[in-house]
Short mmCIF file of C-alpha atoms and ligand atoms in Angstrom, two decimals:
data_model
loop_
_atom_site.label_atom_id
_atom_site.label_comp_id
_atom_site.label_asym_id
_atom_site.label_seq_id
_atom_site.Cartn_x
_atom_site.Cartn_y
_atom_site.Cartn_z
CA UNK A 28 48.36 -37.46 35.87
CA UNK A 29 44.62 -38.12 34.78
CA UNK A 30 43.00 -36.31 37.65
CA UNK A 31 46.06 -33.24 36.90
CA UNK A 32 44.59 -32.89 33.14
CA UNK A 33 41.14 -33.16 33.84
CA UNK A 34 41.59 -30.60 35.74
CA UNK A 35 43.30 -28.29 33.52
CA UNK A 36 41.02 -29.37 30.84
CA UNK A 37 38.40 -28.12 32.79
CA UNK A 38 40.56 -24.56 33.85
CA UNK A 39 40.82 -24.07 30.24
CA UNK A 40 37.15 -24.50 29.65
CA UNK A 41 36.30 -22.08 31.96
CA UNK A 42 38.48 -19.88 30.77
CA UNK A 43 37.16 -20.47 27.55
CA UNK A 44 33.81 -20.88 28.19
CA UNK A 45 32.56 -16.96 29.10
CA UNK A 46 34.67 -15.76 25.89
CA UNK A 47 32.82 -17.86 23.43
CA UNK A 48 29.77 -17.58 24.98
CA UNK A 49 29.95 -14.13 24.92
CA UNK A 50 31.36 -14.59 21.14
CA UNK A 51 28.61 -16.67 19.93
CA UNK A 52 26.03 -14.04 21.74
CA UNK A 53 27.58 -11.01 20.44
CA UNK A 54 24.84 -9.20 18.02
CA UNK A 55 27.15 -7.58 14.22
CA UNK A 56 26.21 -6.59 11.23
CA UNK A 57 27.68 -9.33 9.41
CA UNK A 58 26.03 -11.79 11.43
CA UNK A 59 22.41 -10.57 12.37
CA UNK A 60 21.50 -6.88 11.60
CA UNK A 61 22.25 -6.73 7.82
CA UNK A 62 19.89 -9.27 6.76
CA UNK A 63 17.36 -7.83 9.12
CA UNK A 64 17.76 -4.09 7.65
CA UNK A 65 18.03 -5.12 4.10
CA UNK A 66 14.58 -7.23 4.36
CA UNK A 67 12.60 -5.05 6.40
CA UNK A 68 13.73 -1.33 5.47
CA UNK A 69 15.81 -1.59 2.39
CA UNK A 70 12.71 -1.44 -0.15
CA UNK A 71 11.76 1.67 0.84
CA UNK A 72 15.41 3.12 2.39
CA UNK A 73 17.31 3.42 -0.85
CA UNK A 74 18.07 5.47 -3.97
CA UNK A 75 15.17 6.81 -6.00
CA UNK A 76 12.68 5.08 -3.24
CA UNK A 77 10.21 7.10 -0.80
CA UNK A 78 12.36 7.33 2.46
CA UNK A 79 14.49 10.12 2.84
CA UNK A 80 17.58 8.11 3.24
CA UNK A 81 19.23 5.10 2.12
CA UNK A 82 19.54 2.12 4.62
CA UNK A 83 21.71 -0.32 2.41
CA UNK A 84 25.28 0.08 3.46
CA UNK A 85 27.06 -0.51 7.14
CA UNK A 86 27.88 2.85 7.40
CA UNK A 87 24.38 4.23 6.08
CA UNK A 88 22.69 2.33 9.05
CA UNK A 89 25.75 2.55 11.93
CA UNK A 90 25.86 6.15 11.71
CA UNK A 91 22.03 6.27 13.07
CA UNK A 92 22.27 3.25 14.86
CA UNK A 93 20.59 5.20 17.90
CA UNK A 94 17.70 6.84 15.74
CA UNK A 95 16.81 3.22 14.47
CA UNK A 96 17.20 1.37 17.74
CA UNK A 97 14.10 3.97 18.71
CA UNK A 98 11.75 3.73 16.03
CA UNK A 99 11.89 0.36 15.63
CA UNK A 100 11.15 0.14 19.86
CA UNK A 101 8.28 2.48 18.96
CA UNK A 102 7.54 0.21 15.80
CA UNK A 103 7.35 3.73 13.81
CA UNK A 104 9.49 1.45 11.19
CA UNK A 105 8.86 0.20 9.48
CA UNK A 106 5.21 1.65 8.91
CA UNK A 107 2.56 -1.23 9.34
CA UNK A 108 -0.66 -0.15 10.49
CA UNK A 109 -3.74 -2.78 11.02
CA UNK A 110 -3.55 -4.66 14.19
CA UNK A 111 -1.45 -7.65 13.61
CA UNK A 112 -3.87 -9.46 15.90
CA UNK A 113 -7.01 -8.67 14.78
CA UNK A 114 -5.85 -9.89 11.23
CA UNK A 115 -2.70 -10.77 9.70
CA UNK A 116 -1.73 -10.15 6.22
CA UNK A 117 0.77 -11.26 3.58
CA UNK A 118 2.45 -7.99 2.95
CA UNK A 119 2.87 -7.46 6.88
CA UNK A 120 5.78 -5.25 7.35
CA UNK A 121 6.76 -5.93 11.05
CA UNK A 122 9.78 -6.95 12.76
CA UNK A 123 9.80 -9.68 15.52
CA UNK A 124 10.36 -8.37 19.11
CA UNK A 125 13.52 -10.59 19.18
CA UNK A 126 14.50 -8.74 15.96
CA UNK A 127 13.76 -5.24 17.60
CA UNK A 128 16.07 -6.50 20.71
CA UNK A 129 19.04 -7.50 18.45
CA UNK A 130 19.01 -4.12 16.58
CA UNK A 131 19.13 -2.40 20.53
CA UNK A 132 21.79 -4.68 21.54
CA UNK A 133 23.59 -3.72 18.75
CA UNK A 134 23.24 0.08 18.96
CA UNK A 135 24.33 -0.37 22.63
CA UNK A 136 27.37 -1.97 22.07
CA UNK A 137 28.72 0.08 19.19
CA UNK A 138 27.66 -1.48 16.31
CA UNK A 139 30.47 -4.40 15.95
CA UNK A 140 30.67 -5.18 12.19
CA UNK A 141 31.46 -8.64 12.34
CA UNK A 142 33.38 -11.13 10.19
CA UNK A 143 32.98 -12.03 6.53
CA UNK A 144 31.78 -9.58 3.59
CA UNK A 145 27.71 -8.90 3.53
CA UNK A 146 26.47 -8.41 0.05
CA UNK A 147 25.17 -4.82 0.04
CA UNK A 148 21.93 -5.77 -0.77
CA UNK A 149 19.59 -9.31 -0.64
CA UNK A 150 17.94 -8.61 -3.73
CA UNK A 151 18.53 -7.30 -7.03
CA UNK A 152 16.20 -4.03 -7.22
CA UNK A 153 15.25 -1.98 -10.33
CA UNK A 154 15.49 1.27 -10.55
CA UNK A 155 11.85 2.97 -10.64
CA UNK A 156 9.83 0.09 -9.60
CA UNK A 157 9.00 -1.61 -6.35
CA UNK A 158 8.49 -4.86 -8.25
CA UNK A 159 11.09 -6.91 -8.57
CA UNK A 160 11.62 -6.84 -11.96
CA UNK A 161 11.39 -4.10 -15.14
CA UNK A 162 8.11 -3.32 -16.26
CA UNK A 163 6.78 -4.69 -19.81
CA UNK A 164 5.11 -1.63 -20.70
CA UNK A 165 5.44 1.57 -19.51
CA UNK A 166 2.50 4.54 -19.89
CA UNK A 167 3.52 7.81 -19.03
CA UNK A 168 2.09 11.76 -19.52
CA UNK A 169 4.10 12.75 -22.87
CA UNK A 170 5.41 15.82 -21.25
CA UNK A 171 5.50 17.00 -17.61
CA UNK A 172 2.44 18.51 -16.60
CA UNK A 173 2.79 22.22 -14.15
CA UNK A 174 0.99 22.18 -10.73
CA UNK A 175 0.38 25.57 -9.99
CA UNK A 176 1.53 26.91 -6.72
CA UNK A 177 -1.51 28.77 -5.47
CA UNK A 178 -2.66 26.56 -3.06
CA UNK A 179 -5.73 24.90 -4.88
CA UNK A 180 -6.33 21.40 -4.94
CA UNK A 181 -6.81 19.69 -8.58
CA UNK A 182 -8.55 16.85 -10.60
CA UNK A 183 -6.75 16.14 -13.25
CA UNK A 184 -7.34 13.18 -15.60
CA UNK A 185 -4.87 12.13 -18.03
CA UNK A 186 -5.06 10.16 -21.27
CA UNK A 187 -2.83 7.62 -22.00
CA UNK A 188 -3.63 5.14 -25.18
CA UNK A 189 -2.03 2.13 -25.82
CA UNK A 190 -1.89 -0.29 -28.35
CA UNK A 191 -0.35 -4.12 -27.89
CA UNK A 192 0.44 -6.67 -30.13
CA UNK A 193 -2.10 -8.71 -28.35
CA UNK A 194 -4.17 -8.81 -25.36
CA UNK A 195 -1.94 -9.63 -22.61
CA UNK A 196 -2.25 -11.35 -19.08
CA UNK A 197 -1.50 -8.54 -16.07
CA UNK A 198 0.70 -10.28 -13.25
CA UNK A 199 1.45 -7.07 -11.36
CA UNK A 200 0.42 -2.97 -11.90
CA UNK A 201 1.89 -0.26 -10.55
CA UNK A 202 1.45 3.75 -10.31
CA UNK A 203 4.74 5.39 -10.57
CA UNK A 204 5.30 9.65 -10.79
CA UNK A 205 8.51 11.95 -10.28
CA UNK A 206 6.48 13.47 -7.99
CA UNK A 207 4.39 11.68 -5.25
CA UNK A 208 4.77 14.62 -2.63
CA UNK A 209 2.28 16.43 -4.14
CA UNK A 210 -0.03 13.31 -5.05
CA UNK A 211 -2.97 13.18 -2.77
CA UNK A 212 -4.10 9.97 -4.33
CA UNK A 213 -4.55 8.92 -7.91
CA UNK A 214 -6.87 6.24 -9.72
CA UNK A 215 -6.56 4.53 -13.06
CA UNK A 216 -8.81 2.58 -14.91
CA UNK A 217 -7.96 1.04 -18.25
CA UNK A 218 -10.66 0.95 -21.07
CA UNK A 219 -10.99 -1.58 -23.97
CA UNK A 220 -11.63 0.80 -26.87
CA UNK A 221 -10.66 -1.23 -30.03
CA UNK A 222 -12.01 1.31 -32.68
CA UNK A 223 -12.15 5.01 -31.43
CA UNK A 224 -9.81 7.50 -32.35
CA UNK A 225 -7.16 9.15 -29.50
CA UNK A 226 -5.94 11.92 -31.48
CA UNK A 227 -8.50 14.14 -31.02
CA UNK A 228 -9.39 14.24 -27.70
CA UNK A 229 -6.82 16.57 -25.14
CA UNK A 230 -3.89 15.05 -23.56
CA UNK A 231 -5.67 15.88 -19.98
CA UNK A 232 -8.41 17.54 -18.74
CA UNK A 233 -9.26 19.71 -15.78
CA UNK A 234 -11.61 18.30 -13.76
CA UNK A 235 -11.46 19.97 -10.37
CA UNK A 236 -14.84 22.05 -10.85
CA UNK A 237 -16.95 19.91 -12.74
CA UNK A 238 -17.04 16.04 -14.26
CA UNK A 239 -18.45 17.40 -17.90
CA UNK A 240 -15.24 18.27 -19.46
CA UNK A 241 -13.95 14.59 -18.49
CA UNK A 242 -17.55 12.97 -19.42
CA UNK A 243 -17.47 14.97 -23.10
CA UNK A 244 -14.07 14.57 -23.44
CA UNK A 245 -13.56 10.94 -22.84
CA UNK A 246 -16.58 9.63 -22.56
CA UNK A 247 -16.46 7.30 -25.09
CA UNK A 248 -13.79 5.76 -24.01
CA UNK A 249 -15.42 4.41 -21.14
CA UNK A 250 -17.71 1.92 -22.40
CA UNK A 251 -15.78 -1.07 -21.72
CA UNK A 252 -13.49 -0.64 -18.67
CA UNK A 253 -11.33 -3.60 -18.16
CA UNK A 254 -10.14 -3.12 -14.71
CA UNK A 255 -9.54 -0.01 -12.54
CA UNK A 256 -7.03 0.38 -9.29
CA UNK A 257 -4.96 3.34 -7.76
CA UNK A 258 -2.54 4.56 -5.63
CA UNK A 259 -2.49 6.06 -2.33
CA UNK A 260 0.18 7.43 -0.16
CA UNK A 261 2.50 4.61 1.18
CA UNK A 262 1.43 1.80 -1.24
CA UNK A 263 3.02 0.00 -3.65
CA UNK A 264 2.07 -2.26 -6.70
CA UNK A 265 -0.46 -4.72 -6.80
CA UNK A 266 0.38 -8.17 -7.88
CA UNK A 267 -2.03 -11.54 -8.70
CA UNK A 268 -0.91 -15.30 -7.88
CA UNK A 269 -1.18 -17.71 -10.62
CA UNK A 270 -4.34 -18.21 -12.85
CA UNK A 271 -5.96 -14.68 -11.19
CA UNK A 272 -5.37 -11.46 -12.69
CA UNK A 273 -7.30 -9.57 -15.59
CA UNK A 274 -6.35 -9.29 -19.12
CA UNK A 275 -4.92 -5.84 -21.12
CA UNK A 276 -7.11 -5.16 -23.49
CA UNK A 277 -5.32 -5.21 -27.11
CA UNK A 278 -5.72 -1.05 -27.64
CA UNK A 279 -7.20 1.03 -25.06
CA UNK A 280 -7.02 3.88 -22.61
CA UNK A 281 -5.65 4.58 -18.90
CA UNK A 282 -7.26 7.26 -17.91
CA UNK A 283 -5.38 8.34 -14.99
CA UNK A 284 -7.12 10.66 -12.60
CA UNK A 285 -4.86 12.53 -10.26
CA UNK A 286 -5.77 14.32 -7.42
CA UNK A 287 -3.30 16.87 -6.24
CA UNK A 288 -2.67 18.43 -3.27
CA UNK A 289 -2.68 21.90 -2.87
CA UNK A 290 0.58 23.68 -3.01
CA UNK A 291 2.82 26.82 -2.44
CA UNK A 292 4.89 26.86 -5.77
CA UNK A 293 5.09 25.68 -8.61
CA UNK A 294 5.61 21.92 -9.23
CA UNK A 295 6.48 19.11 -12.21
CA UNK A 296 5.03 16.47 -12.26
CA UNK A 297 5.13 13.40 -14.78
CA UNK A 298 2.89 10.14 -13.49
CA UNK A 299 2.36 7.21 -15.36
CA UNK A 300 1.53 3.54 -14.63
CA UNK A 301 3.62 0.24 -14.57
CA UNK A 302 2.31 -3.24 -16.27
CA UNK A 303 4.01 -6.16 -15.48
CA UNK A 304 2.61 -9.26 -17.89
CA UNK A 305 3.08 -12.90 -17.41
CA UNK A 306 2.81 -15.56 -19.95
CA UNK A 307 0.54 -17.74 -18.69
CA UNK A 308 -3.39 -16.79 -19.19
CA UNK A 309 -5.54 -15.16 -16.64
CA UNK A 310 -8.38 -18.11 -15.60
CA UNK A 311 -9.82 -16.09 -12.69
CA UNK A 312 -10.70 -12.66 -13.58
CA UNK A 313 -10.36 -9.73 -10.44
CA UNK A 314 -13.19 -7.74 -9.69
CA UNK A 315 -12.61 -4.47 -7.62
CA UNK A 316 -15.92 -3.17 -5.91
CA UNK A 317 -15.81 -0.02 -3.90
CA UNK A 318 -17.82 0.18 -1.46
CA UNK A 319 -19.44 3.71 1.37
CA UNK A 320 -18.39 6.61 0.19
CA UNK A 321 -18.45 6.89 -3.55
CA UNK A 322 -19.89 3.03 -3.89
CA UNK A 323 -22.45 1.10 -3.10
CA UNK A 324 -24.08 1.85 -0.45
CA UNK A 325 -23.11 5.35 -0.15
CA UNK A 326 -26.55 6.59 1.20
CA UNK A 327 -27.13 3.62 3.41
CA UNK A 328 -23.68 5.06 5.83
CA UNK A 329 -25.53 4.85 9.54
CA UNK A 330 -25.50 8.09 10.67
CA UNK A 331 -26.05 10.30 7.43
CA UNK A 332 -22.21 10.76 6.95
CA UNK A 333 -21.58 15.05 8.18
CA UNK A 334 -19.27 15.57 10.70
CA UNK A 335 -20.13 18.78 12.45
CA UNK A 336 -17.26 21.24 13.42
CA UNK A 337 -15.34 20.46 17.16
CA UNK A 338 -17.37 16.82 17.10
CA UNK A 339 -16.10 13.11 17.11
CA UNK A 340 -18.57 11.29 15.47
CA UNK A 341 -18.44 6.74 14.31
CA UNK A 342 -19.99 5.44 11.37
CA UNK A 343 -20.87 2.02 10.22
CA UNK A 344 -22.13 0.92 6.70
CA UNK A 345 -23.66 -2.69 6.61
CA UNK A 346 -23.89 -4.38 2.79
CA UNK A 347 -25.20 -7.59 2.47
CA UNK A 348 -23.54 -9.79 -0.31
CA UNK A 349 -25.59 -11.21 -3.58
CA UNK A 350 -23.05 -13.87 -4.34
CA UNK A 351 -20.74 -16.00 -2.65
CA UNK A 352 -17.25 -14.80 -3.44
CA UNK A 353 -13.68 -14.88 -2.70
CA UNK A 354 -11.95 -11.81 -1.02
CA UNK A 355 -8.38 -11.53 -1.88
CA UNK A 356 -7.64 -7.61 -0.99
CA UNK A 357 -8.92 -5.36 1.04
CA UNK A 358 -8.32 -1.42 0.94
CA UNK A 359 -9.77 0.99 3.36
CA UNK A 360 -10.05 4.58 2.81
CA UNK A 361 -10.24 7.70 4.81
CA UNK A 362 -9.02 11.40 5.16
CA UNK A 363 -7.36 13.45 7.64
CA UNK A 364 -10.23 13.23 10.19
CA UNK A 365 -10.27 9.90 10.24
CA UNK A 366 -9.09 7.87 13.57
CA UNK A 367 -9.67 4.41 13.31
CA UNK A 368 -11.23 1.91 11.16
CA UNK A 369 -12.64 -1.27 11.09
CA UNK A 370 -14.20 -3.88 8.92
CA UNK A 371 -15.55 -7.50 9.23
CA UNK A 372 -18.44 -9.85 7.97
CA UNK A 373 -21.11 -12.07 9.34
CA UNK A 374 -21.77 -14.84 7.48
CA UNK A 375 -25.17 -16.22 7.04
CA UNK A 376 -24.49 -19.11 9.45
CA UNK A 377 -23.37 -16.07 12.05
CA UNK A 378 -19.71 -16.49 11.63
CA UNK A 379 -17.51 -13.73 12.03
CA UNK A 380 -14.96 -13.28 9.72
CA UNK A 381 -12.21 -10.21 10.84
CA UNK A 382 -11.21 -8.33 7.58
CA UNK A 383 -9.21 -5.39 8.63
CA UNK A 384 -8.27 -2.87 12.38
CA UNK A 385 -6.35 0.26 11.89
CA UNK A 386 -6.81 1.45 15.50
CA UNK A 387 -4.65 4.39 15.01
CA UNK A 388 -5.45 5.48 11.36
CA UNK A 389 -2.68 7.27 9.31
CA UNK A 390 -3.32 9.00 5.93
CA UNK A 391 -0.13 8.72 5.31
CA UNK A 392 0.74 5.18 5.53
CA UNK A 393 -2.59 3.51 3.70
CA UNK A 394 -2.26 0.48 1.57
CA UNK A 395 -4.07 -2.38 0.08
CA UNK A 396 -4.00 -5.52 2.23
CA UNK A 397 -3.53 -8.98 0.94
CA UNK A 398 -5.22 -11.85 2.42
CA UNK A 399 -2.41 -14.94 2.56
CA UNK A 400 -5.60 -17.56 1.95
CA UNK A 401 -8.90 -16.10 0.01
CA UNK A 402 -11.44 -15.58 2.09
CA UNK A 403 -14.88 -17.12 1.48
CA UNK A 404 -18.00 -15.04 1.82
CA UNK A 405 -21.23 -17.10 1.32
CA UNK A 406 -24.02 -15.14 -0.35
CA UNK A 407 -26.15 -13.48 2.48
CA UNK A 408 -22.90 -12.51 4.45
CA UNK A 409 -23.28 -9.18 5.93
CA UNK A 410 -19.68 -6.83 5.59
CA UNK A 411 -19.76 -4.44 8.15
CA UNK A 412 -17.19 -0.94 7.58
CA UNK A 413 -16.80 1.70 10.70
CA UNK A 414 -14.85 4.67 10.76
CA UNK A 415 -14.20 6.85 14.10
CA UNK A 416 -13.64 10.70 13.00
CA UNK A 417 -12.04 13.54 15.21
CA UNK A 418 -13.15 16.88 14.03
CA UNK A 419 -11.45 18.88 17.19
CA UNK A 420 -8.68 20.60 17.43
CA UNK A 421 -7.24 17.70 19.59
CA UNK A 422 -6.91 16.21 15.74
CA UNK A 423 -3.34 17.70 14.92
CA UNK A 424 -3.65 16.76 11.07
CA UNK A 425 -7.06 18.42 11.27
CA UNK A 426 -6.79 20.40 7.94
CA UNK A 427 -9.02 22.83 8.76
CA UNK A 428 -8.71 25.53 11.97
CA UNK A 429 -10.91 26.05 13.25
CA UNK A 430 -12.63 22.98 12.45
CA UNK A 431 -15.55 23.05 9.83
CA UNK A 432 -18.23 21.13 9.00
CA UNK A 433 -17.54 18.17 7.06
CA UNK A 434 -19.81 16.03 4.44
CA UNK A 435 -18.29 13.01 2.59
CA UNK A 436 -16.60 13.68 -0.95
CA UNK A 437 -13.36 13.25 -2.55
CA UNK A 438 -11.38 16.47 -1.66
CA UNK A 439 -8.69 16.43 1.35
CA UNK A 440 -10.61 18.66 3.67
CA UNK A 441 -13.84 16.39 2.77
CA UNK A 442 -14.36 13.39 4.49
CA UNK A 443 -14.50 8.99 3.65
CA UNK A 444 -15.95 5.88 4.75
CA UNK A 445 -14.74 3.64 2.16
CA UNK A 446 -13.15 -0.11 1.61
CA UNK A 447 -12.69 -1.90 -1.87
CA UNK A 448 -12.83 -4.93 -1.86
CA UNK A 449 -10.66 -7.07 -4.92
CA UNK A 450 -12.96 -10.48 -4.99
CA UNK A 451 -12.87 -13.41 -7.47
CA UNK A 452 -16.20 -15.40 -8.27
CA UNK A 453 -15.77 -18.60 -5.64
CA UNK A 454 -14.47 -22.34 -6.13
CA UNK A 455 -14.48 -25.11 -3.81
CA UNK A 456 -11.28 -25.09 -1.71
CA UNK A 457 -10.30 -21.37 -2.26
CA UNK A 458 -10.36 -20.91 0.98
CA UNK A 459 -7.76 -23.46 1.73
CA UNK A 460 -5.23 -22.29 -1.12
CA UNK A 461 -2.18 -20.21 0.54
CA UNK A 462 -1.85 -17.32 -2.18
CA UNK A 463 1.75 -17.26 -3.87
CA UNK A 464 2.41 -14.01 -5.33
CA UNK A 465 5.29 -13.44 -8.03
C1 LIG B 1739 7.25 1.22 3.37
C2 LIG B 1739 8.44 2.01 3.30
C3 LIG B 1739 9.38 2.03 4.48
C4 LIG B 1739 9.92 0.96 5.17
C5 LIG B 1739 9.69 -0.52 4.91
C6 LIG B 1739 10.77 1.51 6.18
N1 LIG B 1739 10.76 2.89 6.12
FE1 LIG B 1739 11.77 4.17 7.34
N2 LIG B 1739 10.84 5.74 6.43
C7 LIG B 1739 10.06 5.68 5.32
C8 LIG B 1739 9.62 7.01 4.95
C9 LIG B 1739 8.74 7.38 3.76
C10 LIG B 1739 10.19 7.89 5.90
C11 LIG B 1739 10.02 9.41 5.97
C12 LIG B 1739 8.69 9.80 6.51
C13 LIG B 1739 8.55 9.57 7.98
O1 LIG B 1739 9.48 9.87 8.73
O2 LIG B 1739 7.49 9.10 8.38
C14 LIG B 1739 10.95 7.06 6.80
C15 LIG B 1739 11.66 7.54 7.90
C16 LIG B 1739 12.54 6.79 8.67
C17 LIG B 1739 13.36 7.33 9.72
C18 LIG B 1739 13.38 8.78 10.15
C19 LIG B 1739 12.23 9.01 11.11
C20 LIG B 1739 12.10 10.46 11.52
O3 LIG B 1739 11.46 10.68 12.57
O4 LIG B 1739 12.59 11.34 10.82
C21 LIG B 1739 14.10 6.29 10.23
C22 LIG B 1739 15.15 6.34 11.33
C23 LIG B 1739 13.70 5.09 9.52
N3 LIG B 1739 12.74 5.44 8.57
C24 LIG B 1739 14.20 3.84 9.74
C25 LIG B 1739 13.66 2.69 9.18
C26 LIG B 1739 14.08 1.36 9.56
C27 LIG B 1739 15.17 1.03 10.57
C28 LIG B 1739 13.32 0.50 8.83
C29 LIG B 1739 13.33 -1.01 8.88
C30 LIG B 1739 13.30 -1.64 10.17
C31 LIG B 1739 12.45 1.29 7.98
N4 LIG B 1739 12.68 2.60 8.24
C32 LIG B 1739 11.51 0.75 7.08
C33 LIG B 1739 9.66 4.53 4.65
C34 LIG B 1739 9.93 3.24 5.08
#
């Protein structure tokens, strides 16, 4: 009797067996891909966001279940460029290669939904921001300003006055427009201005052929700028752990500079910024220090930054620090000629510290990199910035054809060598604090 069960006890777990082990293996939606999806694409894949789809839903993602399995293989998606080895940062978008192999499996075997109900989406988003929450104070251009469609590319800086009850504490900023398509990059920097007068000054100014309407214009403004930061294409906001930050001035100015793209018709655009204020007071104020092209050390760029027409040329621009500080960002900066970029320091004791590879640049996807620890840079440290350019028609975002010759300034078909740097003054044991941002 024993040995007869036993042995049907162990028919039945064979039987068993290969049907719940293929059960428990078995890759859904339910059970594995939603929560993979809605972290790593839904920010970016849904309603009024900059992906031309939504990826929220079972069917939104099933019915291109095949398009996904291959760019995540290719790790097109989501877009993260630096080398992961090189440097890792906090805001790394990447997926794991077991996570890529679970999104395959599940392709391949037609996209089983699984049991139980997934909630649509992890998070509760707001409509118009990245951040995860509604902005505190909103600045926008009064009324939608036209971007002619004759194919010239435009400065324009925009005025946008505020006055608070009281200077506030910034936990998070962020550039928003109806528009970004046509948005080649913009800047803002805000301006304490407690007494002068914003009525009568324009709305916005011109700027693409000169800086003296801006400078009459505005320039008193600009005495007292409080902070400045930007947007380029494929960032987000920017957002300060506890205790660092800078503070809103009581009454002041953005001035918002936007730099257009050029384009075939006509287009509306209205651009503003996001502020996102926390209660608690700033102790650690931000500094943001550009530096190469358009910073410090501009002229110093080893070789004299041209890049002749049909040529691949590197640079590197070597700044040596006057104060031991903290690095918390780092945002490199290039055009369309631009191939791969670098950056690192050597401290004084001949450490090297890795700051940021983008092997493969992309103008497209460029961002502002956040450090999960700040980094300490001893007075004396040397921070080295390359760039690799390809000129040649081998360059298929090349904007010009045939090439032409190429000196370093702001416009697209210009070139850039440039990183900013977002540093705080240092304190013993930064550089063992992990960085929690809200
Ligand atoms: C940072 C924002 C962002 C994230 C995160 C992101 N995407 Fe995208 N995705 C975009 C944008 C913008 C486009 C359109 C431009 C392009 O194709 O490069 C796009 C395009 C796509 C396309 C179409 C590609 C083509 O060749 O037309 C697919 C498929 C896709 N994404 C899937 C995903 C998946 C899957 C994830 C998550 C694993 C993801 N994306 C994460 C922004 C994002």
């Amino acid at each position: 009797m024993l040995h007869k069960g036993f042995i049907s006890f162990c028919c039945a777990l064979l039987l068993i067996l290969p049907v719940r082990y293929v059960h428990a293996q078995q890759v859904t939606w339910s059970g594995h891909i939603a929560s993979i999806i809605h972290t790593n694409c839904t920010p970016c894949h849904r309603q009024g966001e900059a992906a031309p789809f939504a990826l929220v839903t079972y069917d939104d993602v099933a019915k291109r279940a095949n398009f996904i399995k291959r760019v995540t293989e290719s790790r097109y998606m989501p877009p993260w460029k630096p080398d992961p080895h090189y440097v890792s940062f906090a805001n790394e978008r990447r997926l794991t290669e077991e996570e890529i192999k679970l999104i395959g499996e599940w392709a391949e075997n037609g996209m089983p939904k699984g049991e139980g109900t997934v909630k649509e989406i992890p998070q509760q988003y707001v409509q118009g921001t990245s951040y995860h929450r509604a902005p505190d104070l909103v600045l926008k251009m009064n009324s939608s300003y036209t971007l002619k469609g004759d194919n010239v590319e435009r400065f324009i800086v925009y005025k946008l006055p505020f006055e608070l009850p009281d200077s506030m504490a910034v936990e998070a900023i962020e550039f928003t427009s109806n528009n970004r398509k046509v948005i080649h990059h913009a800047n803002y920097e805000i301006d304490n201005v407690p007494e002068a007068d914003f009525h009568n000054t324009a709305d916005y100014v011109d700027n693409t052929t000169s800086q003296l309407d801006y400078y009459q214009q505005y320039v008193s403004y600009r005495k007292n700028m409080q902070y400045f930061g930007g947007w380029i294409p494929g960032s987000s906001y920017e957002s300060y752990p506890e205790n660092i930050g800078w503070m809103m001035p009581k009454r002041g100015v953005v001035l918002l500079s936007v730099h257009y793209a050029p384009v075939g018709k006509d287009e509306e655009v209205i651009s503003g910024v996001h502020f996102f204020f926390r209660k608690k007071p700033v102790k650690r104020i931000i500094r943001a220090t550009t530096y190469g092209s358009g910073g410090i050390g501009e002229k110093d760029i080893d070789p004299f930054f041209y890049i002749p027409a049909n040529a691949e040329k590197s640079f590197k621009l070597s700044v040596k620090l006057t104060e031991t500080q903290s690095l918390m960002y780092v945002w490199p900066h290039m055009h369309l000629l631009g191939k791969a970029f670098k950056a690192f320091a050597v401290t004084p004791d001949k450490d090297t510290v890795k700051l940021v590879s983008i092997p493969q640049w992309d103008f497209n996807w460029q961002e502002i990199y956040w450090f999960p620890k700040l980094v300490k840079l001893p007075k004396g440290t040397i921070v080295t910035i390359q760039g690799e350019y390809d000129n040649t028609v081998n360059n298929a975002v090349n904007p010009s054809f045939p090439p032409q010759l190429v000196y370093g300034a702001m416009r697209t078909k210009d070139e850039m060598l440039t990183m900013i740097m977002m540093t705080l003054s240092y304190e013993k044991g930064d550089e063992e604090q992990a960085l929690k941002r809200p």
